[in-house]
Coordinates of C-alpha atoms in Angstrom, one line a residue:
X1 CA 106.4 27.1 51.3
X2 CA 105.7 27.4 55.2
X3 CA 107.3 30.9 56.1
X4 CA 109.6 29.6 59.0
X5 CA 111.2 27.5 56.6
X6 CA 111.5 30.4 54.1
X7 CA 113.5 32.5 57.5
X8 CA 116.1 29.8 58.1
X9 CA 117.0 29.7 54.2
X10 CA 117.4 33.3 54.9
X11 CA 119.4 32.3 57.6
X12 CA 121.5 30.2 55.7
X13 CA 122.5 33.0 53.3
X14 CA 124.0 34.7 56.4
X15 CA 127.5 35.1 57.0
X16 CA 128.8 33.4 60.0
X17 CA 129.6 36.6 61.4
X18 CA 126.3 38.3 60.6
X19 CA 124.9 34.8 62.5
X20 CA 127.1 35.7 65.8
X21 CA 126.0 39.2 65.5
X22 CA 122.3 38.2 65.8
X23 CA 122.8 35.9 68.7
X24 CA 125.2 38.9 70.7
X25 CA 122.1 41.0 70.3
X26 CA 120.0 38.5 71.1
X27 CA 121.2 38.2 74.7
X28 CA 122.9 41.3 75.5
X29 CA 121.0 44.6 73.5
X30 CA 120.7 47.9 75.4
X31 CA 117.5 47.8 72.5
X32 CA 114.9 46.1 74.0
X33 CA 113.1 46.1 70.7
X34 CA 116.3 45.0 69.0
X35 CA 116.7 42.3 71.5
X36 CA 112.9 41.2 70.7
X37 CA 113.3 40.9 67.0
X38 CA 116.6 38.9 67.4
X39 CA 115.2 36.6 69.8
X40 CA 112.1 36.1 67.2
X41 CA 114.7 35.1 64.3
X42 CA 116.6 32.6 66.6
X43 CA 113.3 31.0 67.8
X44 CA 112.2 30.6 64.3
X45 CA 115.7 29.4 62.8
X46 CA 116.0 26.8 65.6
X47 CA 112.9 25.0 64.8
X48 CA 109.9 26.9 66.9
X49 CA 106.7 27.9 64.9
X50 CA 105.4 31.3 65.0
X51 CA 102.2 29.7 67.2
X52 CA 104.9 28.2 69.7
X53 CA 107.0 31.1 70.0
X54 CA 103.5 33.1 71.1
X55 CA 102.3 30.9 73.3
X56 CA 106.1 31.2 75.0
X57 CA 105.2 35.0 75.6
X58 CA 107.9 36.1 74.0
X59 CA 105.8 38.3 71.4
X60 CA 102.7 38.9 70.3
X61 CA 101.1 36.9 67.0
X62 CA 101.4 40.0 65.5
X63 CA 105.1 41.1 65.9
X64 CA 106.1 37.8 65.2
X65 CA 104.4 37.6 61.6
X66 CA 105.8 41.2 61.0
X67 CA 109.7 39.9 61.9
X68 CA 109.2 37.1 59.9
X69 CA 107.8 38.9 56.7
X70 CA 110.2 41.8 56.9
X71 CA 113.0 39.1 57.6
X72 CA 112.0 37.0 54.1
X73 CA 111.9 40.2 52.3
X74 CA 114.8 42.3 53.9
X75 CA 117.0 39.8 55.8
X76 CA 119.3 41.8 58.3
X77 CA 117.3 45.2 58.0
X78 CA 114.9 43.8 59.8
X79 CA 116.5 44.0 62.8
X80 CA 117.0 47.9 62.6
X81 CA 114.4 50.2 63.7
X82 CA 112.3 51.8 61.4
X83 CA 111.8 55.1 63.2

């Protein structure tokens, strides 16, 4: 199974207020990094592929794949930081 499609079943598992939360830090997180990680779930739930949410600059190949594995295997804590 293609991993994007693997993170928006994750998705759906989600509470609708777990969902808001993720879109709030999305757009507004004093975290940059949070911000990042949020913005790589949303692009992946709404339908763009890891190679297409590169090529938007909006990561690197590498962070992306890293979200998306930790987000399959972990689903919210993904979004914390692991220092």
């Amino acid at each position: 199974m293609k991993l994007r499609v693997q993170v928006q079943q994750v998705w759906q598992t989600l509470s609708t207020r777990e969902r808001k939360i993720v879109r709030s830090y999305s757009r507004g997180s004093p975290d940059a990094g949070l911000r990042m990680r949020c913005k790589i779930v949303r692009a992946l739930v709404q339908g763009s592929s890891p190679t297409e949410v590169v090529r938007s600059g909006l990561a690197a190949s590498s962070l992306v794949y890293d979200v998306m594995h930790r987000f399959i295997d972990q689903g919210l804590l993904v979004l914390a930081d692991r220092r």
